[in-house]
XYZ file of C-alpha atoms in Angstrom:
213
model
C -9.509 68.164 124.441
C -6.065 68.237 122.808
C -4.323 67.288 126.022
C -6.889 64.625 126.954
C -6.580 62.964 123.618
C -3.001 63.535 122.860
C -2.302 59.841 122.800
C -5.309 59.032 120.575
C -4.931 61.745 118.048
C -1.419 62.260 117.048
C -1.962 64.175 113.781
C -4.488 66.777 114.916
C -6.659 67.814 117.846
C -10.110 65.981 117.946
C -13.263 67.885 116.990
C -16.591 67.494 118.849
C -17.713 65.042 116.167
C -14.691 62.874 116.864
C -15.916 62.402 120.388
C -19.566 61.815 119.732
C -21.003 58.310 119.551
C -20.947 56.483 116.269
C -23.866 54.344 117.085
C -26.767 54.949 114.649
C -29.678 56.494 116.327
C -33.204 55.016 116.514
C -36.097 56.794 114.725
C -37.107 59.818 116.760
C -33.902 60.079 118.617
C -31.631 63.092 118.554
C -28.325 62.949 116.741
C -25.544 62.570 119.375
C -24.210 65.972 118.676
C -27.670 67.522 118.739
C -28.149 65.787 122.144
C -25.266 67.722 123.477
C -26.110 71.060 121.808
C -29.747 71.056 123.057
C -28.531 70.567 126.659
C -25.818 73.142 126.648
C -27.034 75.591 123.956
C -23.337 75.506 122.900
C -22.255 77.774 125.759
C -18.581 76.975 126.208
C -18.639 76.530 130.029
C -21.668 74.250 129.776
C -20.222 72.126 126.906
C -16.937 71.741 128.923
C -18.921 70.836 132.052
C -21.042 68.232 130.199
C -18.012 66.655 128.406
C -16.006 66.564 131.696
C -18.826 64.717 133.353
C -18.892 62.180 130.378
C -15.165 61.556 130.709
C -15.508 61.090 134.462
C -17.846 58.244 133.997
C -15.754 56.293 131.483
C -12.286 54.753 131.484
C -12.088 54.865 127.670
C -10.133 57.617 126.047
C -11.933 57.316 122.801
C -15.419 57.951 121.459
C -18.209 58.453 124.000
C -21.257 56.206 124.030
C -24.909 57.210 124.264
C -24.883 55.640 127.756
C -21.973 58.030 128.657
C -24.102 61.063 127.570
C -27.212 59.937 129.542
C -25.313 59.122 132.560
C -23.477 62.489 132.624
C -26.716 64.353 131.960
C -28.082 63.421 135.387
C -25.425 65.286 137.319
C -25.088 68.008 134.673
C -28.805 68.804 134.766
C -28.826 68.955 138.588
C -25.805 71.277 138.502
C -27.452 73.580 135.950
C -30.679 73.709 137.940
C -28.766 74.561 141.179
C -26.827 77.099 139.199
C -30.037 78.834 138.108
C -31.437 78.800 141.656
C -28.213 80.330 142.969
C -27.886 82.977 140.219
C -31.427 84.146 140.636
C -31.825 83.634 144.332
C -31.823 87.331 145.235
C -34.349 88.364 142.554
C -36.687 85.243 142.748
C -36.193 83.722 146.162
C -38.819 80.965 146.362
C -38.271 79.986 142.735
C -37.839 76.353 143.836
C -41.443 76.352 145.068
C -42.585 76.767 141.427
C -40.657 73.792 140.113
C -43.249 71.106 140.968
C -45.702 72.872 138.641
C -43.089 72.921 135.867
C -42.530 69.194 136.390
C -46.303 68.697 136.162
C -46.553 70.608 132.920
C -43.791 68.608 131.458
C -41.680 69.148 128.390
C -44.188 71.237 126.460
C -47.069 73.358 127.693
C -49.389 76.284 126.965
C -50.403 79.004 129.452
C -53.896 77.828 129.428
C -52.810 74.596 131.112
C -51.842 76.496 134.289
C -54.964 76.588 136.513
C -55.945 78.604 139.533
C -55.484 75.559 141.806
C -51.993 75.197 140.422
C -51.126 78.847 141.337
C -52.714 78.641 144.782
C -50.646 75.545 145.544
C -47.546 77.507 144.905
C -48.594 80.778 146.667
C -49.913 78.963 149.780
C -46.749 76.948 150.177
C -44.637 77.735 153.232
C -41.891 78.931 150.955
C -44.268 80.940 148.991
C -45.734 82.801 151.946
C -42.165 83.653 153.069
C -41.066 85.004 149.721
C -41.695 88.650 148.862
C -41.826 87.928 145.083
C -44.511 85.157 145.447
C -46.272 87.131 148.126
C -46.706 90.038 145.753
C -48.315 87.647 143.222
C -50.654 86.402 145.949
C -51.733 89.961 146.680
C -52.214 90.585 143.036
C -54.485 87.544 142.767
C -56.576 88.753 145.682
C -56.945 92.187 144.184
C -57.661 91.297 140.573
C -59.769 88.166 141.206
C -60.305 86.226 138.025
C -58.142 88.551 135.966
C -55.475 87.923 138.493
C -55.119 84.292 137.584
C -54.038 85.198 134.067
C -51.668 87.917 135.296
C -50.024 85.642 137.912
C -49.892 82.793 135.426
C -48.132 85.086 132.934
C -45.725 86.310 135.610
C -44.686 82.743 136.452
C -43.984 81.912 132.837
C -42.153 85.100 132.302
C -39.897 84.312 135.265
C -39.290 80.783 134.075
C -38.342 82.206 130.678
C -36.121 84.975 132.110
C -34.132 82.681 134.325
C -33.598 80.133 131.634
C -35.989 77.160 132.493
C -38.307 77.515 129.442
C -38.258 78.649 125.849
C -40.901 79.919 123.480
C -41.674 77.667 120.490
C -42.555 79.366 117.177
C -44.740 76.933 115.362
C -44.305 78.692 112.015
C -40.501 78.642 112.007
C -40.100 75.706 114.358
C -37.538 77.742 116.190
C -37.346 77.840 120.023
C -36.457 81.303 121.429
C -34.719 81.618 124.776
C -34.107 84.624 127.036
C -30.718 85.057 125.382
C -32.342 85.447 122.047
C -34.958 87.984 122.827
C -37.163 89.488 125.506
C -40.608 87.962 125.902
C -43.434 90.158 124.706
C -45.908 90.198 127.522
C -48.927 90.562 125.172
C -48.272 88.544 121.982
C -46.086 85.874 123.416
C -48.275 84.978 126.448
C -51.563 84.115 124.673
C -53.386 81.153 126.298
C -52.391 78.873 123.308
C -48.799 79.901 123.079
C -46.278 77.045 123.025
C -43.563 76.863 125.670
C -40.965 74.116 126.060
C -38.984 73.247 129.231
C -35.302 73.410 128.354
C -33.747 70.035 127.970
C -30.713 70.997 130.214
C -33.022 70.940 133.231
C -35.556 68.148 132.384
C -33.643 65.507 134.135
C -33.426 67.584 137.393
C -37.113 68.188 137.194
C -37.852 64.510 136.547
C -39.301 65.225 133.072
C -39.025 62.356 130.518
C -38.445 63.054 126.925
C -41.819 61.696 125.902
C -44.058 62.617 128.779
C -45.288 65.184 131.227
């Protein structure tokens, strides 16, 4: 940042707040800096990637605009999604087949919203039948019957949580936990009414709007 803004800031290097939009947010909108933090979780490589994409889309070497952030988010989100698929491809080949369900569930969901038909749509997909991981879930569903629906549903959510697609919302503290924070408790954290959120860094890639599902 110092090199990029050397001509703009002669006294000292710019801070993150120096670069964020000054425009006053509308009610219900995130603060510009929160917008960045929630999509990068402040991981250095992701912050740098997001900011680089912002600068690529503007000819101004000054403060970014909200439009710069939103425009950059599209490519950034797609890159993060592809990064997750690549990183976890060996362990969860076929993960892509589960993404339409995550899109359907939207920005927030509870385990009880995932129905047997949703599960079968994934497991009977061509990619699902070719994937050892998903095939094992299909076998589990056949063996356990009705109990298998809950088991497979929890396995899908646990996988999304582990790879960094969703987080667990604590309604008491209002904190959202991610796989980097703690391991998901298979009993207490996966109750039918537990609250999960799709991470904002991948919502654009999934076609999930901020308001809807």
